[in-house]
PDB file of C-alpha atoms in Angstrom:
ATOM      1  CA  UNK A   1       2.155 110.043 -35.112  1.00  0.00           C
ATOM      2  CA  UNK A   2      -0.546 107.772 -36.797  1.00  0.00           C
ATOM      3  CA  UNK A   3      -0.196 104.319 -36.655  1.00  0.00           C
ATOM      4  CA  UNK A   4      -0.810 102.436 -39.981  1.00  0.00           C
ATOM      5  CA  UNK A   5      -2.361  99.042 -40.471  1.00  0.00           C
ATOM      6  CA  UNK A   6       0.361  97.208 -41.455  1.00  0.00           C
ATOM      7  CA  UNK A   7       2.955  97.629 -38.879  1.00  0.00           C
ATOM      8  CA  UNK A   8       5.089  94.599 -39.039  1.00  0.00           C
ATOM      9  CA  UNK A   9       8.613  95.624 -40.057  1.00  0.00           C
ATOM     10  CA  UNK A  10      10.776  93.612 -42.210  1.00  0.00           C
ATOM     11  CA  UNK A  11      14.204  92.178 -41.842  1.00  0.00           C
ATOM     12  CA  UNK A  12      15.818  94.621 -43.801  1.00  0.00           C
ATOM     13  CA  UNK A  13      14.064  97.357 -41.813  1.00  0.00           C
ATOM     14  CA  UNK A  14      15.208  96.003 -38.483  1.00  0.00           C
ATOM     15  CA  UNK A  15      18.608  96.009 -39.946  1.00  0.00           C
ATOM     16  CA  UNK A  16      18.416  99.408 -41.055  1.00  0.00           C
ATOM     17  CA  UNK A  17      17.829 100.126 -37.321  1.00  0.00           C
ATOM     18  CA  UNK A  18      20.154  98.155 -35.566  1.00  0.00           C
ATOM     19  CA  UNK A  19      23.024 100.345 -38.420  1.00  0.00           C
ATOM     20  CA  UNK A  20      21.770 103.935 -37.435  1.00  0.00           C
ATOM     21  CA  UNK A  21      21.913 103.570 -33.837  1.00  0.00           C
ATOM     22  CA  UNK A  22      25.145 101.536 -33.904  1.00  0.00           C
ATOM     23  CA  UNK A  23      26.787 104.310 -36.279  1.00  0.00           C
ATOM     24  CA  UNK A  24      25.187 107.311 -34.246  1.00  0.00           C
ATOM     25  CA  UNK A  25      23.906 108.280 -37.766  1.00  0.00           C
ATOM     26  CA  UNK A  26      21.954 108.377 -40.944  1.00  0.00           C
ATOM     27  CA  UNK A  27      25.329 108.633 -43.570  1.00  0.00           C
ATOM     28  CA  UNK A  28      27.160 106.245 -41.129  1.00  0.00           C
ATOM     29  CA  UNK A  29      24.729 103.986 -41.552  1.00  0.00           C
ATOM     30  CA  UNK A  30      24.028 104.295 -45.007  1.00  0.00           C
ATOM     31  CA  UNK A  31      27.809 103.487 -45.772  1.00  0.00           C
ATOM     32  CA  UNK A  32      27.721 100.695 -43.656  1.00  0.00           C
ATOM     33  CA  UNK A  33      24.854  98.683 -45.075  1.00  0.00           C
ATOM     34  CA  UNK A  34      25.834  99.859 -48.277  1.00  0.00           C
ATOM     35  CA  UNK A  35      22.587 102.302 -49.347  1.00  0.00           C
ATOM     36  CA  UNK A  36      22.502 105.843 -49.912  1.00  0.00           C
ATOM     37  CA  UNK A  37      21.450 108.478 -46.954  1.00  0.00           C
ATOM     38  CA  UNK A  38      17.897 108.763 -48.380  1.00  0.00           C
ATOM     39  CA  UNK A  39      17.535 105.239 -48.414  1.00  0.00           C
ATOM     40  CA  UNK A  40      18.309 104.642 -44.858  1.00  0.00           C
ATOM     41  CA  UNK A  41      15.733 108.220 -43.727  1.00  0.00           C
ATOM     42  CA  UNK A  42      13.192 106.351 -45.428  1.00  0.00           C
ATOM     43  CA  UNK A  43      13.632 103.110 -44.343  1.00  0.00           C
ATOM     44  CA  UNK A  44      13.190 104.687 -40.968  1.00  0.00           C
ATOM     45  CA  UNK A  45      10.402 107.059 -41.605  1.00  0.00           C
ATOM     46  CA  UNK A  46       8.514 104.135 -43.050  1.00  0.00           C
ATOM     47  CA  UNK A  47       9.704 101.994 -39.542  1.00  0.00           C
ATOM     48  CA  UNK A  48       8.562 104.981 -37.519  1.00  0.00           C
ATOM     49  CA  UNK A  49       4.997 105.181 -39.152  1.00  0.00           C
ATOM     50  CA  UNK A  50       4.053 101.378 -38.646  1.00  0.00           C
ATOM     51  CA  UNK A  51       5.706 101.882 -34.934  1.00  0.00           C
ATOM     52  CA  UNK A  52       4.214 104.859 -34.335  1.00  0.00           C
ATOM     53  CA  UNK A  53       6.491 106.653 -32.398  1.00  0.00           C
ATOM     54  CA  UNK A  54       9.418 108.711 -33.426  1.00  0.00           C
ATOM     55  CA  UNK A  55      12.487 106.630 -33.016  1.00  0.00           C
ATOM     56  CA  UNK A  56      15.743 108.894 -33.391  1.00  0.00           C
ATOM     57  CA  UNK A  57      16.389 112.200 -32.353  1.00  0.00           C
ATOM     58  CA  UNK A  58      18.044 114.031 -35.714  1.00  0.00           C
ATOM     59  CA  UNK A  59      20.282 116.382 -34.953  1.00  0.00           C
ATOM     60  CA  UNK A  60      23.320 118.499 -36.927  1.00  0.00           C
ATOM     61  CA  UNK A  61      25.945 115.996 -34.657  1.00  0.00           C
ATOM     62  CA  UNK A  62      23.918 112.581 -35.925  1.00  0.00           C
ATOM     63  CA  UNK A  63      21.044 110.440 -35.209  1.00  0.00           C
ATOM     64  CA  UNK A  64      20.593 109.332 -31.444  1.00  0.00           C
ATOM     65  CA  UNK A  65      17.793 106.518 -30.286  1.00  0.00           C
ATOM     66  CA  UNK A  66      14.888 107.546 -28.622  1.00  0.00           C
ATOM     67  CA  UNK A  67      13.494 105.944 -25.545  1.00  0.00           C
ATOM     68  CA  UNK A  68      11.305 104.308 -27.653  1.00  0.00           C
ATOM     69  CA  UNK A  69      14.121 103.502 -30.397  1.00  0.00           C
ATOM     70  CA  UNK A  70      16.039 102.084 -27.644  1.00  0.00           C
ATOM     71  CA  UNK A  71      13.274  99.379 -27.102  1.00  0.00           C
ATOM     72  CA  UNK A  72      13.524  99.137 -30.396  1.00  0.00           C
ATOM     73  CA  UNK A  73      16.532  98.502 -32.029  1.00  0.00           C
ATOM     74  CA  UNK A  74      17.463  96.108 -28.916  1.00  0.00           C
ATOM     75  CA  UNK A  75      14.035  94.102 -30.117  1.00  0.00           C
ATOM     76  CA  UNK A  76      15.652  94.265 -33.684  1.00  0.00           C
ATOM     77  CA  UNK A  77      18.626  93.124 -32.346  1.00  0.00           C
ATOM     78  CA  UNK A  78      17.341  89.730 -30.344  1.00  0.00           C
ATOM     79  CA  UNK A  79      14.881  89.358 -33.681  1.00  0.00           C
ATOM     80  CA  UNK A  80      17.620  89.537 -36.142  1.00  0.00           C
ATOM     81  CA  UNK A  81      19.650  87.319 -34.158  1.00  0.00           C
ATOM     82  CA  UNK A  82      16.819  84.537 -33.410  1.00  0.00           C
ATOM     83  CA  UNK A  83      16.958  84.885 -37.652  1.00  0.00           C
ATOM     84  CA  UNK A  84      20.703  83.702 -37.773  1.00  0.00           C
ATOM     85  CA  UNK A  85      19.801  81.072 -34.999  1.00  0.00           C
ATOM     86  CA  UNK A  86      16.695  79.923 -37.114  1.00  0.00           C
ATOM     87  CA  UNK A  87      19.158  79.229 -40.383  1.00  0.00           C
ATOM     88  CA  UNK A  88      21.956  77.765 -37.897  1.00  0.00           C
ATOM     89  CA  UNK A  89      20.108  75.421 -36.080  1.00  0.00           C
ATOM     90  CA  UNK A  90      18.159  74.566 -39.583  1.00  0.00           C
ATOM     91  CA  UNK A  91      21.344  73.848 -41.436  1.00  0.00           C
ATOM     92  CA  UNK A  92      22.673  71.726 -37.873  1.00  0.00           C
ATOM     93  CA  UNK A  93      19.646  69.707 -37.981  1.00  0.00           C
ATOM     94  CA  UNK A  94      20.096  68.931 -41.723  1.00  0.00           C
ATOM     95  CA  UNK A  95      23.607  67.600 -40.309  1.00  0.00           C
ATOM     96  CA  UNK A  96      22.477  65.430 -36.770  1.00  0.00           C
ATOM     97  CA  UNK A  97      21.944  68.142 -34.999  1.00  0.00           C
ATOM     98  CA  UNK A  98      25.655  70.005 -35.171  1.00  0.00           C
ATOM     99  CA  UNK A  99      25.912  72.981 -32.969  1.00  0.00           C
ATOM    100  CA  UNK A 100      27.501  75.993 -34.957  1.00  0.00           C
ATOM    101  CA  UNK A 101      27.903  79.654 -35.345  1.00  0.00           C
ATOM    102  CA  UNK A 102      28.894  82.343 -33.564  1.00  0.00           C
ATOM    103  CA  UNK A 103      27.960  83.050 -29.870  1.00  0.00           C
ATOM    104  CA  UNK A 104      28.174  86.057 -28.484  1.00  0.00           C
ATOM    105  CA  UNK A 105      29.640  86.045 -24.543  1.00  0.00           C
ATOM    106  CA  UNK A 106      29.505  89.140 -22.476  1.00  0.00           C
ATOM    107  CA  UNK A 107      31.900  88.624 -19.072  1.00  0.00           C
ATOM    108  CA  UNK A 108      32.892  90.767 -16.533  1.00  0.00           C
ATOM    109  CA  UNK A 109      36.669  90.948 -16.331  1.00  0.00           C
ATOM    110  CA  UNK A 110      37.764  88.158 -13.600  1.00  0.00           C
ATOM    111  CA  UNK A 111      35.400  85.995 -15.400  1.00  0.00           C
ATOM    112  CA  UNK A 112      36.575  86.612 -18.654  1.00  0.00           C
ATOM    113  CA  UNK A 113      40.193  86.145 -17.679  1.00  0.00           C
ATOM    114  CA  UNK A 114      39.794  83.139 -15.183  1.00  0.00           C
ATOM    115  CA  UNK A 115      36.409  81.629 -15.834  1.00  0.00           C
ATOM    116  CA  UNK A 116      35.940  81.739 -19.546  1.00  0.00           C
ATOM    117  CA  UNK A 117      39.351  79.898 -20.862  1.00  0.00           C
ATOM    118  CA  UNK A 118      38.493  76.457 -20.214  1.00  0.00           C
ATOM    119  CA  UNK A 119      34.985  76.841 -20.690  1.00  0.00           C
ATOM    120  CA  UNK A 120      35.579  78.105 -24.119  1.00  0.00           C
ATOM    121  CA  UNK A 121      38.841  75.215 -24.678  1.00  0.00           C
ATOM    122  CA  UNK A 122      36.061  72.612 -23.918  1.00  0.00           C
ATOM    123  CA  UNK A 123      33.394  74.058 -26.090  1.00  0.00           C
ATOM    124  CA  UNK A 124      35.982  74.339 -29.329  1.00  0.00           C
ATOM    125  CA  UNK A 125      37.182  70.426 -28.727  1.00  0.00           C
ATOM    126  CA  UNK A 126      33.387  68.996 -28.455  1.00  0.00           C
ATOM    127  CA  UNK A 127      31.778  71.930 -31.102  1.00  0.00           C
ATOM    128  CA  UNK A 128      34.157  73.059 -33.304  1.00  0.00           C
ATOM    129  CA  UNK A 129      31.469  74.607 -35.264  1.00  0.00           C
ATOM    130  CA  UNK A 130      31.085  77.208 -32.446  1.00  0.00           C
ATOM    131  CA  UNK A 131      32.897  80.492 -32.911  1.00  0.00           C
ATOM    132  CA  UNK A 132      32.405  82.243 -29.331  1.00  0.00           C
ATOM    133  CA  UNK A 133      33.126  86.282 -29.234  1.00  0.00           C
ATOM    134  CA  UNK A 134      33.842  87.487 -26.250  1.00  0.00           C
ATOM    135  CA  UNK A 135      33.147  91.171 -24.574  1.00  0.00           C
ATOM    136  CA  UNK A 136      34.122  92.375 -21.257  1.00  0.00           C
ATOM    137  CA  UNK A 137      31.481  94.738 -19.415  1.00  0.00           C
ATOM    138  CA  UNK A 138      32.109  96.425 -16.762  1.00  0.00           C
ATOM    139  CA  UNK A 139      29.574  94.983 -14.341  1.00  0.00           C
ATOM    140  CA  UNK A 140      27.816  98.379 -13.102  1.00  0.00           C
ATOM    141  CA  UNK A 141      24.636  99.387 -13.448  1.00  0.00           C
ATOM    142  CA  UNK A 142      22.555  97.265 -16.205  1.00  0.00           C
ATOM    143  CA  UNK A 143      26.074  95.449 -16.556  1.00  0.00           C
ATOM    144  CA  UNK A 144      26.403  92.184 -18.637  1.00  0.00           C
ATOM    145  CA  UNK A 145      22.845  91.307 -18.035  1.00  0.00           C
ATOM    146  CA  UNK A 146      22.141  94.448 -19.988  1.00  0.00           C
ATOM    147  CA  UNK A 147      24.171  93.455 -23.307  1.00  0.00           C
ATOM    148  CA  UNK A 148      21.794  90.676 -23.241  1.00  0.00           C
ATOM    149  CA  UNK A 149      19.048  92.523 -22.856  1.00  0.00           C
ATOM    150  CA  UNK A 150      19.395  95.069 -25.655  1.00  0.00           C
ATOM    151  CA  UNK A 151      20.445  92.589 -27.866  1.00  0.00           C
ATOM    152  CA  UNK A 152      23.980  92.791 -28.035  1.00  0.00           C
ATOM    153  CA  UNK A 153      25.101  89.505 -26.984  1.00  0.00           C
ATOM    154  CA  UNK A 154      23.279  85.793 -26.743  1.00  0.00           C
ATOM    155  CA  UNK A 155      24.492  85.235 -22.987  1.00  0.00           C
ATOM    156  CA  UNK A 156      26.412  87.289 -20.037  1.00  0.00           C
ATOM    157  CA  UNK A 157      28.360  85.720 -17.167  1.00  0.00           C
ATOM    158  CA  UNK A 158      26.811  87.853 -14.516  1.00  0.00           C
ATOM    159  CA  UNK A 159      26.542  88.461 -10.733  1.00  0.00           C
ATOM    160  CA  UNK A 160      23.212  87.523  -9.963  1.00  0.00           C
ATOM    161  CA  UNK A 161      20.884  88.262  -6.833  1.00  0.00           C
ATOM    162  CA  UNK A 162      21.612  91.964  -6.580  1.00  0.00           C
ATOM    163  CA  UNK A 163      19.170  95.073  -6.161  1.00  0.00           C
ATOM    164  CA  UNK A 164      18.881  95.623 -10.280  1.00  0.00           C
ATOM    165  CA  UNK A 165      16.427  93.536 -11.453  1.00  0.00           C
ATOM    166  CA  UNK A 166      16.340  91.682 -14.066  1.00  0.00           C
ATOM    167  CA  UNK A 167      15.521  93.031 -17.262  1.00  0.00           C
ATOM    168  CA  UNK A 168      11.783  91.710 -18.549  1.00  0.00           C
ATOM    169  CA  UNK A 169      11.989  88.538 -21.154  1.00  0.00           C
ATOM    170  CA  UNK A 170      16.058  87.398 -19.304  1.00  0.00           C
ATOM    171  CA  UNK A 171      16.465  84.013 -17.898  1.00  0.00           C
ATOM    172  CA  UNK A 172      19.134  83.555 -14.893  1.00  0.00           C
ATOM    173  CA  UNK A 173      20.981  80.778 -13.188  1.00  0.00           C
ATOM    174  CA  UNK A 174      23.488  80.767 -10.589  1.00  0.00           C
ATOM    175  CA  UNK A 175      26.440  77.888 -10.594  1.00  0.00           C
ATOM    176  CA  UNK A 176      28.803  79.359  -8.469  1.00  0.00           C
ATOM    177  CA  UNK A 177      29.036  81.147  -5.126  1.00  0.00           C
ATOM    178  CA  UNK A 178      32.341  83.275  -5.086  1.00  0.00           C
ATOM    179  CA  UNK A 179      33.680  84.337  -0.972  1.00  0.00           C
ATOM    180  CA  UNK A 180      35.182  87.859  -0.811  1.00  0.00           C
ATOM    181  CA  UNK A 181      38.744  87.742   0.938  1.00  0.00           C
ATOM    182  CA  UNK A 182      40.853  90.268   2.751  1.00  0.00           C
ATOM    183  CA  UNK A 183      44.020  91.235   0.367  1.00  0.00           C
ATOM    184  CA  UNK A 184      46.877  93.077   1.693  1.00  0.00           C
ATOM    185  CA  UNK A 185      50.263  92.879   0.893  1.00  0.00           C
ATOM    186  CA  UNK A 186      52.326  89.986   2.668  1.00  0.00           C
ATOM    187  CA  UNK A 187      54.022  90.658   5.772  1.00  0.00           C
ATOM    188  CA  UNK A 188      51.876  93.258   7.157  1.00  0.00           C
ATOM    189  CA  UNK A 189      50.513  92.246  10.623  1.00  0.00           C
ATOM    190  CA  UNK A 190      47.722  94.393  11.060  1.00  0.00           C
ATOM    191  CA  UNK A 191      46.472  94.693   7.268  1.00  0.00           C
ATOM    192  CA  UNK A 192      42.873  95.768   8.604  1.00  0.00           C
ATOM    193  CA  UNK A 193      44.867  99.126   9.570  1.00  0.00           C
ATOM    194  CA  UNK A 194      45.987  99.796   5.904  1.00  0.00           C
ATOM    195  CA  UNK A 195      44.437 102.285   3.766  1.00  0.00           C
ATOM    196  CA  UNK A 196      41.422 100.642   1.537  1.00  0.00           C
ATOM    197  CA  UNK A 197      42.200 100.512  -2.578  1.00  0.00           C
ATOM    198  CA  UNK A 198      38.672  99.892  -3.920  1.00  0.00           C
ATOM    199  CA  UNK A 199      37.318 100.202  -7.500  1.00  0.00           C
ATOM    200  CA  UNK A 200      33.622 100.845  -8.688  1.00  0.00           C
ATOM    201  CA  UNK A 201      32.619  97.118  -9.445  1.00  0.00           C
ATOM    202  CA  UNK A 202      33.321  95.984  -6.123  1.00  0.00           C
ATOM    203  CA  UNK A 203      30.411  95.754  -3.280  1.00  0.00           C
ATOM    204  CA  UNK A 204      27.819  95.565  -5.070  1.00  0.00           C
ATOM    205  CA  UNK A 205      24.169  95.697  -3.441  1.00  0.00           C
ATOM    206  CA  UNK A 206      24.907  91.785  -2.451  1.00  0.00           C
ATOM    207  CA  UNK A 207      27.911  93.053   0.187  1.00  0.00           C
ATOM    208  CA  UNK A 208      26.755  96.060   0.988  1.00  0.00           C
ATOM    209  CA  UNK A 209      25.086  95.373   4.472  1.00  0.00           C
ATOM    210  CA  UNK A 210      27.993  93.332   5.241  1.00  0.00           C
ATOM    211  CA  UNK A 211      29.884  96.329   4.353  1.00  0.00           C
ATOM    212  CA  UNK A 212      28.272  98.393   6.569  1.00  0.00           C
ATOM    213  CA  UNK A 213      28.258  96.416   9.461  1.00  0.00           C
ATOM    214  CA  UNK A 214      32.099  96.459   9.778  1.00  0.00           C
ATOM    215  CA  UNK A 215      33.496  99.405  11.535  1.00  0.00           C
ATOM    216  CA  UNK A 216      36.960  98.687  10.585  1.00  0.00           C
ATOM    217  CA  UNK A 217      36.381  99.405   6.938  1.00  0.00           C
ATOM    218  CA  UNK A 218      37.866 103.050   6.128  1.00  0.00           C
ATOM    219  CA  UNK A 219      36.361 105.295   3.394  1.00  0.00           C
ATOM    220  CA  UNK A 220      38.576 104.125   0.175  1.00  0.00           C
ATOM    221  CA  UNK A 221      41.638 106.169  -0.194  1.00  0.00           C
ATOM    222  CA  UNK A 222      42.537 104.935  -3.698  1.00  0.00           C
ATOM    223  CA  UNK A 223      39.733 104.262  -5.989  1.00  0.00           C
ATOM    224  CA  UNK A 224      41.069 101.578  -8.873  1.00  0.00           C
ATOM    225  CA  UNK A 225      39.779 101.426 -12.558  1.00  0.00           C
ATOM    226  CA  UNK A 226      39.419  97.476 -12.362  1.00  0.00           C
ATOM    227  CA  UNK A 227      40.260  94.560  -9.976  1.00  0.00           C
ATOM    228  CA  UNK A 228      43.389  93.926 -11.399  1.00  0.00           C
ATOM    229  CA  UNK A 229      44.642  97.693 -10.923  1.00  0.00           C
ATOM    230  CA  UNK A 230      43.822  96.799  -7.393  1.00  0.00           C
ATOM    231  CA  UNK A 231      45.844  93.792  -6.785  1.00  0.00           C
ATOM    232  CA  UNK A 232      48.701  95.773  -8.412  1.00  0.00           C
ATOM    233  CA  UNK A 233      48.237  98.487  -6.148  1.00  0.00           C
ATOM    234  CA  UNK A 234      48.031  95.935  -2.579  1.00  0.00           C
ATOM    235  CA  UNK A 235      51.342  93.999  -4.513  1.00  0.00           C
ATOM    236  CA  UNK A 236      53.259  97.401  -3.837  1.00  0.00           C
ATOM    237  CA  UNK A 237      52.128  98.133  -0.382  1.00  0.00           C
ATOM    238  CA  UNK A 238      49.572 100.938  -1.186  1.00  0.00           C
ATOM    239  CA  UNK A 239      47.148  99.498   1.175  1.00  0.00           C
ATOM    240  CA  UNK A 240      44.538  96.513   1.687  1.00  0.00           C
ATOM    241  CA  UNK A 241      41.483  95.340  -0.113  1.00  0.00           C
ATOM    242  CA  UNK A 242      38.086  93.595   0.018  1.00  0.00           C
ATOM    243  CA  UNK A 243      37.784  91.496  -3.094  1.00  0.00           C
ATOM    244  CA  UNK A 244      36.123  88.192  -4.871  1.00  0.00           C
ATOM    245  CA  UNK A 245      37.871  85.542  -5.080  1.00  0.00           C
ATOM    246  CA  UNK A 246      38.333  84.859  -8.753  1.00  0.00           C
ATOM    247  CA  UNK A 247      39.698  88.310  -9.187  1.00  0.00           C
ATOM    248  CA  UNK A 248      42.660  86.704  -7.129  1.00  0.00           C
ATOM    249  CA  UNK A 249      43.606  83.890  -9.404  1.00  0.00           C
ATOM    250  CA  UNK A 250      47.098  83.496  -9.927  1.00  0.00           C
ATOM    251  CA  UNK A 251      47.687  86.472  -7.625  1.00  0.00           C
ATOM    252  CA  UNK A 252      51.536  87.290  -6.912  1.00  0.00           C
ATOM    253  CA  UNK A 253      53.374  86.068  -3.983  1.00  0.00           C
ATOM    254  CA  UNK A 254      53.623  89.345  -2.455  1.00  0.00           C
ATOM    255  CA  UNK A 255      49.940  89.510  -1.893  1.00  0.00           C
ATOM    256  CA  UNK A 256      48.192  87.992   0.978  1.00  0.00           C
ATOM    257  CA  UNK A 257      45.367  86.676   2.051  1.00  0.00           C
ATOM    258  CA  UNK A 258      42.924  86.631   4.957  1.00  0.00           C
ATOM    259  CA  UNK A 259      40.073  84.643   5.524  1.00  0.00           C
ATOM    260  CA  UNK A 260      36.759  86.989   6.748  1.00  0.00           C
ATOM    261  CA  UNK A 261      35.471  84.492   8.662  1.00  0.00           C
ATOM    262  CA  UNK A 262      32.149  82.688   8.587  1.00  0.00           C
ATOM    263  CA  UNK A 263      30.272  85.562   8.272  1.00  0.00           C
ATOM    264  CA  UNK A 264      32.386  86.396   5.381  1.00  0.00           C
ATOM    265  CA  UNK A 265      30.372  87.922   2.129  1.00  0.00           C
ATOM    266  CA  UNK A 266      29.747  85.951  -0.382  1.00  0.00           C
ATOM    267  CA  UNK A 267      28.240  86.856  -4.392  1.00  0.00           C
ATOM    268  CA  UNK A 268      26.334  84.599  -6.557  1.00  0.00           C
ATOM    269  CA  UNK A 269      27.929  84.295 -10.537  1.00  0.00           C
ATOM    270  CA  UNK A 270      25.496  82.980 -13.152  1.00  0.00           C
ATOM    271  CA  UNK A 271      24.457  83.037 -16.669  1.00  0.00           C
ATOM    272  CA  UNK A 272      21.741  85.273 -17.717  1.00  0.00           C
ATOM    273  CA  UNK A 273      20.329  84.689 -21.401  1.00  0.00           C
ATOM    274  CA  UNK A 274      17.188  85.391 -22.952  1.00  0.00           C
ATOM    275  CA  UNK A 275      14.023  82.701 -22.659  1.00  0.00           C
ATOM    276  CA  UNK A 276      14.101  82.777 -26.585  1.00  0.00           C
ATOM    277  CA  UNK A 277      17.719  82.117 -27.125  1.00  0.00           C
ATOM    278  CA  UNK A 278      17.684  79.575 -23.724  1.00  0.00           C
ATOM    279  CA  UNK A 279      17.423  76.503 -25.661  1.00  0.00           C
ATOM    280  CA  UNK A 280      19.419  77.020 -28.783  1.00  0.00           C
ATOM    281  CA  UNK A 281      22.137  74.774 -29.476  1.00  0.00           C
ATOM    282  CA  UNK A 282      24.931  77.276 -28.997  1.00  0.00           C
ATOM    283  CA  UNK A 283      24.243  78.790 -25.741  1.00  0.00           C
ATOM    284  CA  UNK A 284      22.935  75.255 -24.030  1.00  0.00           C
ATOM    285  CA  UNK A 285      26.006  74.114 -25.686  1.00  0.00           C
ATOM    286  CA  UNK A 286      27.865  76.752 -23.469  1.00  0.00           C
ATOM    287  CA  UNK A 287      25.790  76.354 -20.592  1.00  0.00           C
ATOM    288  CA  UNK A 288      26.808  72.824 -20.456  1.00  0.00           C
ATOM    289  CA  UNK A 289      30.404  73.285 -20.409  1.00  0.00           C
ATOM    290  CA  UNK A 290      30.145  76.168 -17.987  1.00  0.00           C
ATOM    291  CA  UNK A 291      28.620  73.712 -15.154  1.00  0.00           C
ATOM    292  CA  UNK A 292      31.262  71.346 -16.106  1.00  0.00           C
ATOM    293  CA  UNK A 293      33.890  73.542 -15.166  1.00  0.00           C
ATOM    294  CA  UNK A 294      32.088  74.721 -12.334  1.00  0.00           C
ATOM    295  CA  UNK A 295      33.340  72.343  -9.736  1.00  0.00           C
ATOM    296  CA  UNK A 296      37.347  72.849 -10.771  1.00  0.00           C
ATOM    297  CA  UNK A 297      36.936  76.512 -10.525  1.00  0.00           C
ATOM    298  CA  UNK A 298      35.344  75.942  -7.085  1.00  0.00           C
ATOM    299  CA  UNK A 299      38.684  74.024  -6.263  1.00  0.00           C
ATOM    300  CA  UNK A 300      40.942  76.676  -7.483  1.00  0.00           C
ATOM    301  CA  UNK A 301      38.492  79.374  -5.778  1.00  0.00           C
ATOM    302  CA  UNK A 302      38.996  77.820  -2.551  1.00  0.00           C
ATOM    303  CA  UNK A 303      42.645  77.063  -2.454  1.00  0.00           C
ATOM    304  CA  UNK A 304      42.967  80.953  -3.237  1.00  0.00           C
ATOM    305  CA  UNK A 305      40.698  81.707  -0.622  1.00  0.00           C
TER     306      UNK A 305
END
């Protein structure tokens, strides 16, 4: 495909992008943005020609990204977004500086349940002007470093330090180290004899030579959809687990737990954002109260623990 001369696309074209891929098609997208069909196929022809590379597969079932539309739209995405930070942070500065707008959060699910609450209590008293959206991930694979990545949200609570690297163009910093604990159901006095419950976010790359040095670890018998389908599952005698320590927050009386020693495994939790969106108001806003609530979830995490 040729590549014209003028190949910077427009706002509206990066929009048009961002609408076919999130619809998984040309009419969905068309009703969405409120244009016609042939509207939105030429508004992505032209995109395509200044690219120069075909960006969505047509088919009879809809319009799916390309590899290259994947780079793509999640470029639109962060460039559309810097747009709304650009008029935000304009209109703030107009007013001393007021932090406002929304801010997209991605969190995996012990963060977002345990973690996130008084973060986001402090952030509403001292910026009002914030609205924060929240996502759970699951935290496999790309995980909630990879929302940030393709543009789909501003900053991700993540677990940091493991084999996936980060994605080009992220920033990452770690503010707390989370211990893994032995969970088993109280009363048992040989828990490391129980049948393992285990679910697919658990030892990740950072555990997994720990992991494998301890003989006394079975093959997992039950295999959970989340951490908290776990802790049910130990709560009712079904067997023992291996798990972080803010997945046990608040965990029920008939659940116990046993310290793995010095040598126990530990995994790093951080922010990841992206270097543009690093020193906007809203996310350094965030960041801020995140590192202030650091040190009480440290308490709670060792008086679980």
């Amino acid at each position: 495909m040729a590549r014209t001369t003028n190949s910077d696309l427009a706002p509206h074209e990066l929009r048009v992008l961002v609408a076919v891929a999130d619809a998984g098609g040309f009419s969905a997208a068309a009703e969405t943005r409120g244009l016609t069909q042939s509207a939105v196929s030429h508004s992505v022809r032209g995109s395509e020609r200044k690219i120069g590379a075909v960006l969505f597969d047509r088919g009879r079932t809809g319009a799916r990204p390309t590899r290259a539309g994947e780079k793509a739209v999640a470029h639109a995405r962060r460039i559309l977004r810097l747009l709304d930070v650009l008029n935000a942070e304009a209109r703030g500065a107009a007013r001393s500086d007021v932090a406002e707008g929304p801010l997209r959060i991605a969190a995996f699910r012990s963060a977002a349940l345990h973690l996130l609450p008084p973060v986001l209590q402090r952030l509403r008293v001292r910026h009002p002007g914030i609205e924060p959206r929240v996502r759970i991930v699951r935290e496999v694979g790309r995980g909630t470093a990879g929302e940030v990545a393709d543009g789909k949200a501003d900053i991700a609570i993540a677990t940091l330090g493991g084999s996936v690297p980060l994605p080009p163009g992220l920033v990452a910093s770690g503010f707390l180290e989370e211990p893994y604990v032995l969970v088993h159901p109280t009363g048992r006095t040989a828990p490391r004899s129980l049948p393992l419950i285990d679910w697919a976010e658990n030892c990740g790359s950072y555990t997994r030579d720990w992991w494998k040095a301890q003989d006394w670890i079975p093959k997992a018998t039950i295999e959970a959809e989340d951490d908290g389908a776990v802790l049910s599952l130990v709560s009712r005698g079904h067997g023992m687990a291996i798990m972080p320590a803010l997945s046990l927050v608040g965990a029920a009386n008939s659940v116990a737990l046993t310290d793995l020693g010095l040598e126990r495994p530990t995994r790093q939790v951080g922010y990841v954002t992206t270097s543009e969106l690093a020193g906007s108001a809203v996310v350094r806003a965030l960041v801020r109260e995140l590192r202030a609530t650091v040190p009480q979830c440290v308490d709670l995490l060792d008086s679980e623990a």
